XYZ file of C-alpha atoms in Angstrom:
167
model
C 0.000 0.000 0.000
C 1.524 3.575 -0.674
C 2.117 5.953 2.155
C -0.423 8.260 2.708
C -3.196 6.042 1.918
C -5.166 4.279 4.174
C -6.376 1.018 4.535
C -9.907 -0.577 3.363
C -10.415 -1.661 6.688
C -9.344 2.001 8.556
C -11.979 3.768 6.037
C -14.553 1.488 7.228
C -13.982 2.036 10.637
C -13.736 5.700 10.069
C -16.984 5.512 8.592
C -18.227 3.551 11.600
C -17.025 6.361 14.049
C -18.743 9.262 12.058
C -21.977 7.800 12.107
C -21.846 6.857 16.315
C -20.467 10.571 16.461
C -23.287 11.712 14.606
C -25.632 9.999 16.878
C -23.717 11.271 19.843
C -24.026 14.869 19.158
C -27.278 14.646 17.486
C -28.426 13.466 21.275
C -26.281 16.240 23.088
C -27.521 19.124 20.774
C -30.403 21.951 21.777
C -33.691 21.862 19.629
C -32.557 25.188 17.974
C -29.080 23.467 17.117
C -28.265 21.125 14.585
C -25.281 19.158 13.273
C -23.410 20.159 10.162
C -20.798 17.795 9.978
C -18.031 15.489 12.102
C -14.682 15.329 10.415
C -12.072 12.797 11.905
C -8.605 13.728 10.498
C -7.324 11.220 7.766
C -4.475 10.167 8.641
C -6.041 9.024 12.049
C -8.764 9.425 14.451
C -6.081 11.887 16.894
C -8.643 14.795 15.869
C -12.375 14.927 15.418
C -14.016 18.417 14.802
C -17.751 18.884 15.458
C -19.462 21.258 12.975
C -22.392 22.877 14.550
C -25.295 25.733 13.737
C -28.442 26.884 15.232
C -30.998 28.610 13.871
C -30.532 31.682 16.200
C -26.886 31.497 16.122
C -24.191 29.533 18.449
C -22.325 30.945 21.523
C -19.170 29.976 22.734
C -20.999 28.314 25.648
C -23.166 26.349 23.465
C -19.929 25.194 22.283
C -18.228 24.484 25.627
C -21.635 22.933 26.546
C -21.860 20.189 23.488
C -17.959 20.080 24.025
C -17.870 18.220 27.104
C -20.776 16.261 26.575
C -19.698 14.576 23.559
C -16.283 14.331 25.479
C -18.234 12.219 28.180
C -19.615 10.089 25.660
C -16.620 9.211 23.445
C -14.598 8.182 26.594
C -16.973 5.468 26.363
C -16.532 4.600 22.776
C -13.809 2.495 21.748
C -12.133 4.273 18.862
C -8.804 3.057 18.605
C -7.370 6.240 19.982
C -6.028 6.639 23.419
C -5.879 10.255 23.251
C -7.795 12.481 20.939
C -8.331 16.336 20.041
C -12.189 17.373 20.223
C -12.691 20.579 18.388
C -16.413 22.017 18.110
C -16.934 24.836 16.632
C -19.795 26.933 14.196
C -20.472 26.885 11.096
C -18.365 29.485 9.515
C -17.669 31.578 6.286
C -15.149 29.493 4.991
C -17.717 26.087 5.008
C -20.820 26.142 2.456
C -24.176 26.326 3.289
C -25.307 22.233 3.288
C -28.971 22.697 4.538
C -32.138 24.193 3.676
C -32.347 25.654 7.243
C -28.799 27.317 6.594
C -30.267 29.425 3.898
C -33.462 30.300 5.995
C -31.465 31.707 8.365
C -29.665 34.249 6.195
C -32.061 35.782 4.042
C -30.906 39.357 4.119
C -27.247 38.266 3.833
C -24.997 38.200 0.798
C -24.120 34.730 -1.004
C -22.057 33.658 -3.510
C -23.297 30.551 -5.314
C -21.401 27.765 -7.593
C -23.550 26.420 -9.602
C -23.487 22.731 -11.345
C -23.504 24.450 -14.724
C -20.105 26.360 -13.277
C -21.271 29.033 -13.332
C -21.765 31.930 -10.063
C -23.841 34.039 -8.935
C -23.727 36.103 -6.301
C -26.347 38.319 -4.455
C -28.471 39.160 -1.563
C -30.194 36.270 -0.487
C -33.982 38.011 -0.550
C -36.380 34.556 -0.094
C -36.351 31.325 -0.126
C -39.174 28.571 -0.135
C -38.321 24.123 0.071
C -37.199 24.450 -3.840
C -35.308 27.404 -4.829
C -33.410 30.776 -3.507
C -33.894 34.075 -4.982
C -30.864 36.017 -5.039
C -30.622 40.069 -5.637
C -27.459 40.891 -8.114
C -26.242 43.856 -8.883
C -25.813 44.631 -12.805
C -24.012 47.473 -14.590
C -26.420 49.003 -17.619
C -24.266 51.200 -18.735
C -23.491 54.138 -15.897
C -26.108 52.341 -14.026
C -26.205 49.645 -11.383
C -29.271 47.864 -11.474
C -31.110 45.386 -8.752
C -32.009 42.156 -10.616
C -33.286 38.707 -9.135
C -32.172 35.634 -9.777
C -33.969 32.487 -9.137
C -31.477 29.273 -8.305
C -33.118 26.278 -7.756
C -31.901 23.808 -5.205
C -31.116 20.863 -7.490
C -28.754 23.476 -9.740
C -26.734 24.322 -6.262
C -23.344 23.133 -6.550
C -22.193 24.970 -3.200
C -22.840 28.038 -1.547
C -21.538 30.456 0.671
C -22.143 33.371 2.747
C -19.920 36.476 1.778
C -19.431 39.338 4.157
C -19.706 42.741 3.177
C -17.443 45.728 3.874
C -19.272 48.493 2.442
């Protein structure tokens, strides 16, 4: 086997892991919180980060809180690491937007969005219903910058993420 791959048998058990993680912090989390995802490092199971948003935000303490819950549970679980890094932490800028319940919470918010087609679009984030976003772009008409909306449905999302503004 080359180095830097891993094993048949270590992705399986990998697998394994995430899922019991999942369940773990899918029992520890508040009603208003919900899981985004549970990444275990690849080259071994030394660090697992916990991916977390709510749909009126996350504090620190909600952080702290789910921290050393899921900390009291995986000392129970046999995962073939005596010691272990346990990161959680919010969803942030730099990770796309994975649920419908992401974009429902920032309507109002700027977004920049990769389409399957390759293409992008990027806008203000104005509604949203269970099958598409509508975004509002800016476009130059000549000496004029116009509001126009764009309608992006689900299926056609690639990834998207939630851009800052500075202006």
């Amino acid at each position: 086997m080359k180095e830097g791959t891993e094993s048949p048998l270590f992705v399986y058990q990998k697998m394994e892991i995430q899922a019991k993680l999942r369940d773990l912090v899918t029992e520890s989390l508040k009603t208003s919180h919900f899981l985004v995802d549970v990444v275990a490092s690849a080259k071994n199971l030394s660090k697992i980060t916990i991916i977390i948003d709510g749909d009126n935000g996350v504090t620190i303490g909600d952080c702290s809180e789910l921290s050393r819950a899921v900390s009291a549970k995986l000392d129970e679980l046999d995962f073939g690491s005596s010691q272990y890094i346990l990161e959680v932490t919010t969803h942030g800028l730099d990770h796309p937007l994975k649920f419908k319940r992401q974009y429902r919470k920032n309507v109002g918010r700027g977004l920049k969005v990769h389409r399957r087609d390759k293409t992008l679009v990027s806008g203000k984030l104005i509604r949203m219903d269970e099958q598409e976003i509508v975004l509002s772009e800016e476009v130059k008409e000549g000496k004029s910058i116009l509001q126009k909306e764009v309608i992006v449905r689900f299926e056609e999302i690639e990834k998207a993420f939630v851009t800052v503004s500075f202006k």
